[in-house]
Amino acid sequence: MHIMEGYLDPMWCAVWFIVMIPFFVFGVLKLRKILAEHPEQKMVVALSGAFIFLLSSLKLPSVTGSSSHPTGTGIAVVFYGVGVCAVLSTIVLLFQALLLAHGGFTTLGANCVSMGIIGPLVGLVLWKVCRSAKAGVFVSMFIAAAIADLMTYVVTAIQMSLNVVTTNGADFVSAFIDFMSVYAVTQIPLAIVEGIILAMFAQYLYTSKPELFEITESNKINPFTTEA
């Protein structure tokens, strides 16, 4: 899913960096505040980052000739919000670009916007809706993680479509359908599997250490709040 180095026009690289930077800055501020006021959350922060790194590094071949992978952002965004998720995702994306040739440095902004910001934001909204409707932790996390995964690919398809529209004069709708058809074959089942894995982990945490979930109740959908 990561957009590779050199694919995007420099204009779009700049646009997506401009979108990403405010989320990253506020995420750093919020993460510092969380760790200062809730030191018991350090383990979950580390595990959240590990989930993102591990799952998003699993590139699986697609029958359409592309590749797909999970994103692993569900735990991070539910516990700490979009800003912190953007920070963790950026760190992961940097390591992957440097060590795994997965993604790129010029496309870091675009990849963070899709995997670390917009996809997780949709997942967080659905988590809040499910919990407000008295859904259990397992069901709520399954829906949040699976949809966050799928939305990441929708955003990536939009980014790539905008790029070919401005560089090649392609039709946006046709380009979007083409990109989504490439991803959908493998990404829908992957999103379901990811949802189950993260839901099982969330249920385990809720059963063994329910106090860790107290921070999720005060977590705001607004990514620019530093309230813990």
Short mmCIF file of C-alpha atoms in Angstrom, two decimals:
data_model
loop_
_atom_site.label_atom_id
_atom_site.label_comp_id
_atom_site.label_asym_id
_atom_site.label_seq_id
_atom_site.Cartn_x
_atom_site.Cartn_y
_atom_site.Cartn_z
CA MET A 1 0.00 0.00 0.00
CA HIS A 2 2.81 2.45 0.77
CA ILE A 3 3.32 4.77 -2.17
CA MET A 4 6.86 4.19 -3.40
CA GLU A 5 9.66 6.71 -3.75
CA GLY A 6 9.43 8.82 -6.88
CA TYR A 7 5.83 7.95 -7.77
CA LEU A 8 4.15 11.18 -6.69
CA ASP A 9 4.62 14.51 -8.40
CA PRO A 10 6.67 16.90 -6.20
CA MET A 11 3.62 19.15 -5.83
CA TRP A 12 1.61 16.33 -4.25
CA CYS A 13 4.54 15.33 -2.05
CA ALA A 14 4.54 18.88 -0.68
CA VAL A 15 0.76 18.99 -0.27
CA TRP A 16 0.63 15.81 1.79
CA PHE A 17 3.55 16.92 3.97
CA ILE A 18 1.71 20.17 4.68
CA VAL A 19 -1.36 18.17 5.71
CA MET A 20 0.69 15.78 7.87
CA ILE A 21 2.89 18.17 9.84
CA PRO A 22 0.23 19.75 12.13
CA PHE A 23 -1.04 16.29 13.15
CA PHE A 24 2.51 15.15 13.86
CA VAL A 25 3.38 18.21 15.97
CA PHE A 26 0.24 18.02 18.08
CA GLY A 27 0.72 14.27 18.38
CA VAL A 28 4.18 14.76 19.87
CA LEU A 29 2.78 17.24 22.40
CA LYS A 30 -0.04 14.90 23.35
CA LEU A 31 2.25 11.88 23.63
CA ARG A 32 4.59 13.75 25.98
CA LYS A 33 1.63 14.76 28.12
CA ILE A 34 0.22 11.23 28.24
CA LEU A 35 3.52 9.64 29.24
CA ALA A 36 4.12 12.29 31.90
CA GLU A 37 0.68 11.93 33.48
CA HIS A 38 0.08 8.22 32.81
CA PRO A 39 3.44 6.39 33.00
CA GLU A 40 1.57 3.09 33.15
CA GLN A 41 0.65 3.64 29.50
CA LYS A 42 4.26 3.27 28.29
CA MET A 43 3.81 -0.45 27.68
CA VAL A 44 0.67 0.04 25.61
CA VAL A 45 2.28 2.86 23.61
CA ALA A 46 5.19 0.57 22.79
CA LEU A 47 2.86 -2.29 21.89
CA SER A 48 0.77 0.03 19.72
CA GLY A 49 3.84 1.06 17.76
CA ALA A 50 4.97 -2.57 17.52
CA PHE A 51 1.59 -3.59 16.08
CA ILE A 52 1.84 -0.88 13.42
CA PHE A 53 5.39 -1.85 12.50
CA LEU A 54 4.82 -5.59 12.45
CA LEU A 55 1.50 -5.68 10.61
CA SER A 56 2.31 -2.96 8.08
CA SER A 57 5.60 -4.69 7.23
CA LEU A 58 3.79 -7.86 6.13
CA LYS A 59 3.59 -7.21 2.39
CA LEU A 60 1.42 -9.88 0.80
CA PRO A 61 1.22 -10.38 -2.98
CA SER A 62 -2.07 -9.56 -4.62
CA VAL A 63 -3.63 -11.56 -7.43
CA THR A 64 -4.01 -8.27 -9.29
CA GLY A 65 -0.24 -7.81 -9.50
CA SER A 66 0.11 -5.37 -6.61
CA SER A 67 0.66 -6.03 -2.91
CA SER A 68 -1.31 -5.41 0.25
CA HIS A 69 -0.69 -5.38 3.97
CA PRO A 70 -2.52 -4.69 7.23
CA THR A 71 -1.98 -1.33 8.94
CA GLY A 72 -2.20 -2.16 12.66
CA THR A 73 -3.29 1.34 13.70
CA GLY A 74 -6.47 0.42 15.58
CA ILE A 75 -4.96 0.08 19.06
CA ALA A 76 -2.95 3.31 18.81
CA VAL A 77 -5.81 5.50 17.63
CA VAL A 78 -8.37 4.10 20.08
CA PHE A 79 -6.09 4.58 23.07
CA TYR A 80 -4.32 7.81 22.18
CA GLY A 81 -6.04 9.52 19.28
CA VAL A 82 -5.12 10.52 15.76
CA GLY A 83 -2.18 12.76 16.68
CA VAL A 84 -0.27 10.08 18.57
CA CYS A 85 -1.17 7.53 15.89
CA ALA A 86 0.34 9.89 13.31
CA VAL A 87 3.57 10.09 15.33
CA LEU A 88 3.87 6.32 15.71
CA SER A 89 3.01 5.76 12.05
CA THR A 90 5.60 8.30 10.92
CA ILE A 91 8.32 6.57 12.94
CA VAL A 92 7.31 3.22 11.47
CA LEU A 93 7.18 4.60 7.92
CA LEU A 94 10.65 6.11 8.30
CA PHE A 95 12.13 2.81 9.44
CA GLN A 96 10.39 0.93 6.64
CA ALA A 97 11.59 3.37 3.98
CA LEU A 98 15.15 3.24 5.32
CA LEU A 99 15.51 -0.46 6.12
CA LEU A 100 12.90 -2.29 4.05
CA ALA A 101 12.64 -0.14 0.91
CA HIS A 102 8.92 0.01 1.69
CA GLY A 103 7.42 3.38 0.86
CA GLY A 104 9.73 6.36 0.49
CA PHE A 105 10.99 9.60 2.00
CA THR A 106 9.37 11.98 -0.48
CA THR A 107 6.09 10.09 -0.13
CA LEU A 108 6.27 9.97 3.68
CA GLY A 109 3.67 12.71 4.04
CA ALA A 110 1.19 10.98 1.75
CA ASN A 111 1.68 7.60 3.40
CA CYS A 112 1.26 9.08 6.87
CA VAL A 113 -1.92 10.91 5.87
CA SER A 114 -3.49 7.69 4.62
CA MET A 115 -2.18 5.17 7.18
CA GLY A 116 -1.59 7.36 10.23
CA ILE A 117 -4.28 10.04 10.04
CA ILE A 118 -7.41 9.65 7.91
CA GLY A 119 -7.81 5.87 8.12
CA PRO A 120 -7.33 5.84 11.92
CA LEU A 121 -9.60 8.88 12.34
CA VAL A 122 -12.48 7.01 10.73
CA GLY A 123 -11.71 4.02 12.95
CA LEU A 124 -11.75 6.21 16.07
CA VAL A 125 -15.11 7.72 15.15
CA LEU A 126 -16.57 4.22 14.72
CA TRP A 127 -15.06 3.10 18.05
CA LYS A 128 -16.79 6.02 19.78
CA VAL A 129 -20.08 5.26 18.03
CA CYS A 130 -19.92 1.56 18.92
CA ARG A 131 -19.02 2.19 22.56
CA SER A 132 -21.80 4.79 22.84
CA ALA A 133 -24.17 2.13 21.53
CA LYS A 134 -22.95 -0.18 24.35
CA ALA A 135 -21.12 -2.54 22.00
CA GLY A 136 -18.43 -4.65 23.64
CA VAL A 137 -14.70 -4.03 23.37
CA PHE A 138 -14.20 -6.92 20.94
CA VAL A 139 -16.88 -5.79 18.50
CA SER A 140 -15.94 -2.12 18.78
CA MET A 141 -12.24 -2.76 18.15
CA PHE A 142 -12.99 -5.15 15.30
CA ILE A 143 -15.05 -2.53 13.50
CA ALA A 144 -12.60 0.29 14.24
CA ALA A 145 -9.50 -1.65 13.14
CA ALA A 146 -11.05 -3.20 10.04
CA ILE A 147 -12.54 0.04 8.74
CA ALA A 148 -9.37 2.00 9.55
CA ASP A 149 -7.50 -0.51 7.40
CA LEU A 150 -9.94 -0.21 4.50
CA MET A 151 -10.07 3.59 4.68
CA THR A 152 -6.28 3.71 4.48
CA TYR A 153 -6.51 2.06 1.07
CA VAL A 154 -9.36 4.30 -0.03
CA VAL A 155 -7.27 7.37 0.80
CA THR A 156 -4.22 5.90 -0.95
CA ALA A 157 -6.34 5.29 -4.05
CA ILE A 158 -7.53 8.91 -3.91
CA GLN A 159 -3.96 10.17 -3.57
CA MET A 160 -2.75 8.12 -6.51
CA SER A 161 -5.77 9.12 -8.60
CA LEU A 162 -5.18 12.82 -7.95
CA ASN A 163 -1.56 12.33 -8.99
CA VAL A 164 -2.41 10.77 -12.36
CA VAL A 165 -5.11 13.39 -12.97
CA THR A 166 -2.63 16.25 -12.64
CA THR A 167 0.32 14.54 -14.33
CA ASN A 168 -1.38 12.56 -17.11
CA GLY A 169 -4.76 14.24 -17.48
CA ALA A 170 -6.59 11.06 -16.50
CA ASP A 171 -10.22 10.98 -15.40
CA PHE A 172 -10.39 10.92 -11.59
CA VAL A 173 -13.33 8.53 -11.26
CA SER A 174 -11.87 6.02 -13.71
CA ALA A 175 -8.46 6.19 -12.05
CA PHE A 176 -9.99 5.75 -8.59
CA ILE A 177 -11.99 2.71 -9.68
CA ASP A 178 -8.88 1.19 -11.25
CA PHE A 179 -6.77 1.65 -8.12
CA MET A 180 -9.50 0.40 -5.78
CA SER A 181 -10.10 -2.69 -7.91
CA VAL A 182 -6.40 -3.53 -7.55
CA TYR A 183 -6.50 -3.26 -3.76
CA ALA A 184 -9.94 -4.62 -2.92
CA VAL A 185 -9.32 -8.28 -3.82
CA THR A 186 -6.81 -8.82 -1.03
CA GLN A 187 -7.49 -5.87 1.26
CA ILE A 188 -11.03 -6.74 2.31
CA PRO A 189 -10.08 -10.17 3.74
CA LEU A 190 -6.91 -8.67 5.24
CA ALA A 191 -8.96 -5.99 6.99
CA ILE A 192 -11.23 -8.66 8.49
CA VAL A 193 -8.24 -10.65 9.76
CA GLU A 194 -6.61 -7.52 11.17
CA GLY A 195 -9.84 -6.58 12.90
CA ILE A 196 -10.03 -9.98 14.58
CA ILE A 197 -6.38 -9.89 15.72
CA LEU A 198 -6.58 -6.41 17.23
CA ALA A 199 -10.00 -7.13 18.74
CA MET A 200 -8.60 -10.20 20.49
CA PHE A 201 -5.69 -8.17 21.86
CA ALA A 202 -7.99 -5.36 23.02
CA GLN A 203 -10.30 -7.86 24.71
CA TYR A 204 -7.30 -9.43 26.47
CA LEU A 205 -6.17 -6.04 27.76
CA TYR A 206 -9.70 -5.17 28.86
CA THR A 207 -10.02 -8.45 30.74
CA SER A 208 -6.58 -8.42 32.37
CA LYS A 209 -5.97 -4.68 32.87
CA PRO A 210 -9.27 -2.80 32.51
CA GLU A 211 -7.74 0.29 34.10
CA LEU A 212 -5.70 0.84 30.94
CA PHE A 213 -8.94 1.60 29.10
CA GLU A 214 -9.74 4.59 31.29
CA ILE A 215 -7.69 6.77 28.97
CA THR A 216 -9.86 5.80 25.99
CA GLU A 217 -12.89 7.38 27.63
CA SER A 218 -11.25 10.83 27.72
CA ASN A 219 -9.66 10.44 24.28
CA LYS A 220 -11.06 13.06 21.93
CA ILE A 221 -11.84 12.65 18.24
CA ASN A 222 -10.37 16.11 17.69
CA PRO A 223 -6.72 15.36 16.78
CA PHE A 224 -5.55 18.80 17.92
CA THR A 225 -6.35 18.40 21.59
CA THR A 226 -3.50 17.66 23.99
CA GLU A 227 -5.88 16.55 26.73
CA ALA A 228 -4.96 13.09 27.99
#
